[in-house]
Amino acid sequence: MEYMLILAADAEANATMSVPGRPGFEEQIGRWVAFNQQLIADGAFIAGGRLQGVETATTVTFADGATSLTDGPFAETKEMFGGYYVIRADDLDAALAIARRVPTASPTTRRRGCTGSGPC
């Protein structure tokens, strides 16, 4: 089955966490590279990516037959979605075991199953 792991982080912490030259940056990147390589080696990796900051977001709203666009996030929030993985796992327990290995300092990892009606 396919699952999506949605990586959520504190927006302020994320802004400083991923700055090259910051103490611990190389070690953190090394943990992510190792995690990605293990997902690939295990045949669990389908897709993944890091998202740009919330300041680059555009919110599309549909109401009363009209569409409106708003720059920035829909609501002010301290939490942001920083990235995602689409993984393949035999069952929920296996997906949760992968989610527990995400090498992140502070974010929350949300796990959602894909519907199976198309790519996740």
Short mmCIF file of N, CA and C in Angstrom, two decimals:
data_model
loop_
_atom_site.label_atom_id
_atom_site.label_comp_id
_atom_site.label_asym_id
_atom_site.label_seq_id
_atom_site.Cartn_x
_atom_site.Cartn_y
_atom_site.Cartn_z
N MET A 1 0.85 -1.18 0.00
CA MET A 1 0.00 0.00 0.00
C MET A 1 0.89 1.24 0.00
N GLU A 2 0.37 2.32 -0.54
CA GLU A 2 1.11 3.58 -0.55
C GLU A 2 0.62 4.46 0.60
N TYR A 3 1.57 5.17 1.20
CA TYR A 3 1.27 6.09 2.29
C TYR A 3 1.99 7.41 2.02
N MET A 4 1.39 8.50 2.48
CA MET A 4 2.06 9.79 2.40
C MET A 4 2.48 10.20 3.80
N LEU A 5 3.73 10.57 3.93
CA LEU A 5 4.24 11.15 5.18
C LEU A 5 4.34 12.64 4.95
N ILE A 6 3.62 13.41 5.73
CA ILE A 6 3.61 14.87 5.62
C ILE A 6 4.44 15.41 6.78
N LEU A 7 5.49 16.13 6.46
CA LEU A 7 6.42 16.62 7.47
C LEU A 7 6.03 18.04 7.86
N ALA A 8 5.70 18.22 9.12
CA ALA A 8 5.30 19.53 9.63
C ALA A 8 6.36 20.01 10.61
N ALA A 9 6.65 21.31 10.56
CA ALA A 9 7.70 21.86 11.40
C ALA A 9 7.31 23.24 11.90
N ASP A 10 7.96 23.67 12.94
CA ASP A 10 7.83 25.04 13.42
C ASP A 10 8.48 25.95 12.37
N ALA A 11 7.73 26.91 11.86
CA ALA A 11 8.22 27.76 10.77
C ALA A 11 9.49 28.51 11.13
N GLU A 12 9.57 29.06 12.33
CA GLU A 12 10.76 29.81 12.74
C GLU A 12 11.97 28.91 12.88
N ALA A 13 11.78 27.76 13.51
CA ALA A 13 12.90 26.82 13.69
C ALA A 13 13.39 26.31 12.34
N ASN A 14 12.46 26.04 11.42
CA ASN A 14 12.84 25.53 10.11
C ASN A 14 13.66 26.55 9.33
N ALA A 15 13.36 27.83 9.50
CA ALA A 15 14.08 28.87 8.78
C ALA A 15 15.56 28.88 9.14
N THR A 16 15.90 28.57 10.38
CA THR A 16 17.30 28.57 10.79
C THR A 16 17.94 27.19 10.72
N MET A 17 17.12 26.13 10.77
CA MET A 17 17.64 24.77 10.80
C MET A 17 18.34 24.39 9.50
N SER A 18 17.87 24.91 8.38
CA SER A 18 18.38 24.47 7.09
C SER A 18 19.33 25.47 6.43
N VAL A 19 20.08 26.19 7.23
CA VAL A 19 21.01 27.19 6.71
C VAL A 19 22.42 26.59 6.64
N PRO A 20 22.98 26.49 5.42
CA PRO A 20 24.35 25.98 5.31
C PRO A 20 25.30 26.81 6.16
N GLY A 21 26.24 26.13 6.79
CA GLY A 21 27.20 26.81 7.65
C GLY A 21 26.77 26.86 9.10
N ARG A 22 25.50 26.62 9.37
CA ARG A 22 24.99 26.60 10.73
C ARG A 22 25.59 25.40 11.44
N PRO A 23 25.95 25.53 12.72
CA PRO A 23 26.48 24.38 13.45
C PRO A 23 25.49 23.21 13.38
N GLY A 24 25.97 22.05 13.02
CA GLY A 24 25.14 20.86 12.94
C GLY A 24 24.48 20.64 11.59
N PHE A 25 24.61 21.62 10.67
CA PHE A 25 23.96 21.51 9.36
C PHE A 25 24.42 20.28 8.60
N GLU A 26 25.72 20.07 8.49
CA GLU A 26 26.25 18.94 7.71
C GLU A 26 25.79 17.61 8.30
N GLU A 27 25.75 17.51 9.62
CA GLU A 27 25.30 16.28 10.26
C GLU A 27 23.82 16.03 9.97
N GLN A 28 23.03 17.09 10.03
CA GLN A 28 21.60 16.96 9.74
C GLN A 28 21.38 16.51 8.30
N ILE A 29 22.08 17.12 7.36
CA ILE A 29 21.96 16.73 5.96
C ILE A 29 22.39 15.28 5.78
N GLY A 30 23.44 14.87 6.47
CA GLY A 30 23.90 13.49 6.40
C GLY A 30 22.83 12.51 6.86
N ARG A 31 22.10 12.86 7.91
CA ARG A 31 21.01 11.98 8.39
C ARG A 31 19.90 11.87 7.34
N TRP A 32 19.55 12.98 6.67
CA TRP A 32 18.52 12.95 5.63
C TRP A 32 18.98 12.12 4.44
N VAL A 33 20.23 12.30 4.03
CA VAL A 33 20.76 11.52 2.90
C VAL A 33 20.71 10.03 3.22
N ALA A 34 21.14 9.65 4.42
CA ALA A 34 21.13 8.25 4.81
C ALA A 34 19.69 7.70 4.84
N PHE A 35 18.75 8.49 5.36
CA PHE A 35 17.35 8.07 5.39
C PHE A 35 16.83 7.84 3.98
N ASN A 36 17.09 8.80 3.08
CA ASN A 36 16.64 8.67 1.69
C ASN A 36 17.25 7.44 1.03
N GLN A 37 18.54 7.23 1.22
CA GLN A 37 19.20 6.07 0.62
C GLN A 37 18.62 4.77 1.14
N GLN A 38 18.27 4.71 2.43
CA GLN A 38 17.69 3.50 2.99
C GLN A 38 16.30 3.25 2.44
N LEU A 39 15.50 4.30 2.29
CA LEU A 39 14.17 4.14 1.69
C LEU A 39 14.28 3.56 0.28
N ILE A 40 15.23 4.08 -0.49
CA ILE A 40 15.43 3.59 -1.86
C ILE A 40 15.90 2.14 -1.84
N ALA A 41 16.88 1.83 -1.00
CA ALA A 41 17.41 0.46 -0.91
C ALA A 41 16.33 -0.53 -0.49
N ASP A 42 15.42 -0.10 0.38
CA ASP A 42 14.34 -0.97 0.85
C ASP A 42 13.18 -1.09 -0.14
N GLY A 43 13.22 -0.30 -1.22
CA GLY A 43 12.13 -0.31 -2.18
C GLY A 43 10.89 0.42 -1.68
N ALA A 44 11.06 1.25 -0.66
CA ALA A 44 9.92 1.95 -0.07
C ALA A 44 9.71 3.34 -0.66
N PHE A 45 10.72 3.92 -1.29
CA PHE A 45 10.63 5.29 -1.79
C PHE A 45 9.84 5.33 -3.09
N ILE A 46 8.82 6.18 -3.13
CA ILE A 46 8.08 6.44 -4.36
C ILE A 46 8.34 7.87 -4.81
N ALA A 47 8.19 8.83 -3.90
CA ALA A 47 8.40 10.24 -4.22
C ALA A 47 8.63 11.00 -2.93
N GLY A 48 9.16 12.18 -3.05
CA GLY A 48 9.35 13.02 -1.89
C GLY A 48 9.90 14.36 -2.30
N GLY A 49 9.78 15.32 -1.43
CA GLY A 49 10.32 16.63 -1.73
C GLY A 49 10.20 17.57 -0.56
N ARG A 50 10.97 18.62 -0.65
CA ARG A 50 10.94 19.68 0.34
C ARG A 50 10.14 20.84 -0.25
N LEU A 51 9.31 21.45 0.56
CA LEU A 51 8.49 22.55 0.09
C LEU A 51 9.14 23.89 0.40
N GLN A 52 8.86 24.89 -0.43
CA GLN A 52 9.33 26.24 -0.16
C GLN A 52 8.59 26.77 1.06
N GLY A 53 9.08 27.86 1.61
CA GLY A 53 8.49 28.46 2.80
C GLY A 53 7.07 28.96 2.58
N VAL A 54 6.34 29.13 3.68
CA VAL A 54 4.94 29.56 3.61
C VAL A 54 4.79 30.92 2.94
N GLU A 55 5.83 31.72 2.97
CA GLU A 55 5.74 33.05 2.36
C GLU A 55 5.60 32.96 0.84
N THR A 56 5.89 31.80 0.24
CA THR A 56 5.77 31.64 -1.21
C THR A 56 4.42 31.05 -1.61
N ALA A 57 3.56 30.74 -0.64
CA ALA A 57 2.29 30.07 -0.92
C ALA A 57 1.30 30.99 -1.60
N THR A 58 0.43 30.39 -2.38
CA THR A 58 -0.75 31.06 -2.92
C THR A 58 -1.93 30.18 -2.55
N THR A 59 -2.93 30.78 -1.92
CA THR A 59 -4.12 30.04 -1.53
C THR A 59 -5.20 30.26 -2.58
N VAL A 60 -5.76 29.17 -3.08
CA VAL A 60 -6.85 29.22 -4.05
C VAL A 60 -8.13 28.88 -3.31
N THR A 61 -9.10 29.78 -3.37
CA THR A 61 -10.37 29.60 -2.67
C THR A 61 -11.51 29.56 -3.69
N PHE A 62 -12.39 28.57 -3.53
CA PHE A 62 -13.56 28.44 -4.39
C PHE A 62 -14.79 28.73 -3.55
N ALA A 63 -15.59 29.71 -3.97
CA ALA A 63 -16.81 30.04 -3.24
C ALA A 63 -17.82 30.68 -4.19
N ASP A 64 -19.05 30.25 -4.11
CA ASP A 64 -20.14 30.83 -4.91
C ASP A 64 -19.81 30.87 -6.40
N GLY A 65 -19.17 29.84 -6.89
CA GLY A 65 -18.86 29.75 -8.31
C GLY A 65 -17.68 30.60 -8.75
N ALA A 66 -17.02 31.25 -7.82
CA ALA A 66 -15.88 32.11 -8.16
C ALA A 66 -14.61 31.57 -7.52
N THR A 67 -13.51 31.90 -8.13
CA THR A 67 -12.20 31.50 -7.62
C THR A 67 -11.44 32.75 -7.23
N SER A 68 -10.82 32.72 -6.06
CA SER A 68 -9.98 33.86 -5.67
C SER A 68 -8.61 33.34 -5.27
N LEU A 69 -7.61 34.17 -5.49
CA LEU A 69 -6.23 33.84 -5.15
C LEU A 69 -5.73 34.81 -4.09
N THR A 70 -5.06 34.26 -3.09
CA THR A 70 -4.48 35.08 -2.03
C THR A 70 -3.04 34.67 -1.85
N ASP A 71 -2.14 35.64 -1.88
CA ASP A 71 -0.74 35.34 -1.64
C ASP A 71 -0.53 35.00 -0.18
N GLY A 72 0.34 34.03 0.07
CA GLY A 72 0.67 33.65 1.43
C GLY A 72 -0.24 32.55 1.94
N PRO A 73 0.04 32.08 3.14
CA PRO A 73 -0.77 31.00 3.71
C PRO A 73 -2.17 31.48 4.06
N PHE A 74 -3.10 30.55 4.12
CA PHE A 74 -4.49 30.89 4.42
C PHE A 74 -4.64 31.47 5.82
N ALA A 75 -3.88 30.94 6.76
CA ALA A 75 -3.99 31.40 8.15
C ALA A 75 -2.59 31.54 8.73
N GLU A 76 -2.44 32.47 9.61
CA GLU A 76 -1.17 32.59 10.32
C GLU A 76 -1.01 31.38 11.22
N THR A 77 0.13 30.77 11.14
CA THR A 77 0.36 29.57 11.93
C THR A 77 1.84 29.45 12.24
N LYS A 78 2.16 28.88 13.36
CA LYS A 78 3.56 28.64 13.69
C LYS A 78 4.06 27.38 13.02
N GLU A 79 3.13 26.51 12.63
CA GLU A 79 3.50 25.25 12.01
C GLU A 79 3.38 25.37 10.50
N MET A 80 4.30 24.73 9.80
CA MET A 80 4.27 24.73 8.34
C MET A 80 4.52 23.32 7.84
N PHE A 81 4.04 23.02 6.65
CA PHE A 81 4.37 21.76 6.01
C PHE A 81 5.69 21.98 5.28
N GLY A 82 6.70 21.23 5.68
CA GLY A 82 8.03 21.43 5.12
C GLY A 82 8.38 20.48 4.00
N GLY A 83 7.67 19.36 3.92
CA GLY A 83 7.97 18.40 2.87
C GLY A 83 7.09 17.18 3.00
N TYR A 84 7.37 16.21 2.16
CA TYR A 84 6.54 15.01 2.13
C TYR A 84 7.33 13.84 1.57
N TYR A 85 6.87 12.67 1.86
CA TYR A 85 7.33 11.45 1.22
C TYR A 85 6.09 10.65 0.84
N VAL A 86 6.13 10.00 -0.30
CA VAL A 86 5.17 8.96 -0.64
C VAL A 86 5.97 7.67 -0.58
N ILE A 87 5.51 6.76 0.27
CA ILE A 87 6.25 5.53 0.50
C ILE A 87 5.37 4.31 0.21
N ARG A 88 6.05 3.20 0.01
CA ARG A 88 5.37 1.91 -0.15
C ARG A 88 5.67 1.10 1.09
N ALA A 89 4.63 0.55 1.71
CA ALA A 89 4.81 -0.28 2.90
C ALA A 89 3.76 -1.39 2.86
N ASP A 90 4.09 -2.52 3.45
CA ASP A 90 3.18 -3.66 3.45
C ASP A 90 1.89 -3.39 4.20
N ASP A 91 1.99 -2.61 5.27
CA ASP A 91 0.81 -2.35 6.09
C ASP A 91 1.06 -1.11 6.94
N LEU A 92 0.07 -0.75 7.74
CA LEU A 92 0.16 0.45 8.57
C LEU A 92 1.34 0.38 9.53
N ASP A 93 1.56 -0.76 10.15
CA ASP A 93 2.68 -0.88 11.10
C ASP A 93 4.02 -0.61 10.42
N ALA A 94 4.19 -1.12 9.21
CA ALA A 94 5.43 -0.89 8.47
C ALA A 94 5.57 0.59 8.09
N ALA A 95 4.47 1.24 7.71
CA ALA A 95 4.51 2.67 7.38
C ALA A 95 4.87 3.49 8.61
N LEU A 96 4.30 3.13 9.75
CA LEU A 96 4.61 3.86 10.99
C LEU A 96 6.07 3.65 11.40
N ALA A 97 6.61 2.46 11.17
CA ALA A 97 8.02 2.21 11.48
C ALA A 97 8.91 3.11 10.63
N ILE A 98 8.55 3.31 9.37
CA ILE A 98 9.32 4.22 8.51
C ILE A 98 9.17 5.65 9.01
N ALA A 99 7.96 6.05 9.35
CA ALA A 99 7.71 7.42 9.84
C ALA A 99 8.54 7.71 11.09
N ARG A 100 8.71 6.71 11.95
CA ARG A 100 9.50 6.91 13.17
C ARG A 100 10.98 7.15 12.87
N ARG A 101 11.44 6.74 11.69
CA ARG A 101 12.86 6.90 11.34
C ARG A 101 13.16 8.23 10.65
N VAL A 102 12.14 9.04 10.37
CA VAL A 102 12.38 10.34 9.72
C VAL A 102 13.36 11.13 10.59
N PRO A 103 14.49 11.55 10.02
CA PRO A 103 15.57 12.16 10.82
C PRO A 103 15.39 13.64 11.07
N THR A 104 14.35 14.00 11.72
CA THR A 104 14.06 15.41 11.91
C THR A 104 14.21 15.80 13.37
N ALA A 105 14.57 17.04 13.57
CA ALA A 105 14.82 17.52 14.93
C ALA A 105 13.53 17.82 15.68
N SER A 106 12.54 18.44 15.01
CA SER A 106 11.36 18.86 15.75
C SER A 106 10.03 18.66 15.06
N PRO A 107 9.98 18.43 13.75
CA PRO A 107 8.66 18.39 13.13
C PRO A 107 7.81 17.21 13.55
N THR A 108 6.57 17.34 13.23
CA THR A 108 5.59 16.27 13.37
C THR A 108 5.52 15.57 12.03
N THR A 109 5.41 14.26 12.03
CA THR A 109 5.21 13.52 10.79
C THR A 109 3.80 12.95 10.83
N ARG A 110 3.00 13.32 9.84
CA ARG A 110 1.65 12.79 9.73
C ARG A 110 1.66 11.70 8.68
N ARG A 111 0.96 10.61 8.97
CA ARG A 111 0.89 9.49 8.04
C ARG A 111 -0.54 9.37 7.54
N ARG A 112 -0.70 9.31 6.22
CA ARG A 112 -2.02 9.12 5.63
C ARG A 112 -1.91 8.04 4.57
N GLY A 113 -2.87 7.15 4.54
CA GLY A 113 -2.92 6.15 3.49
C GLY A 113 -3.45 6.77 2.22
N CYS A 114 -2.99 6.28 1.08
CA CYS A 114 -3.51 6.75 -0.21
C CYS A 114 -4.73 5.92 -0.57
N THR A 115 -5.62 6.48 -1.35
CA THR A 115 -6.90 5.84 -1.63
C THR A 115 -6.79 4.68 -2.59
N GLY A 116 -5.74 4.65 -3.41
CA GLY A 116 -5.61 3.58 -4.39
C GLY A 116 -6.31 3.90 -5.70
N SER A 117 -6.93 5.08 -5.79
CA SER A 117 -7.64 5.46 -7.00
C SER A 117 -6.73 6.13 -8.02
N GLY A 118 -5.46 6.18 -7.75
CA GLY A 118 -4.49 6.78 -8.66
C GLY A 118 -3.21 6.99 -7.89
N PRO A 119 -2.25 7.66 -8.51
CA PRO A 119 -1.01 7.92 -7.76
C PRO A 119 -1.31 8.73 -6.50
N CYS A 120 -0.56 8.48 -5.47
CA CYS A 120 -0.79 9.13 -4.19
C CYS A 120 -0.55 10.60 -4.23
#
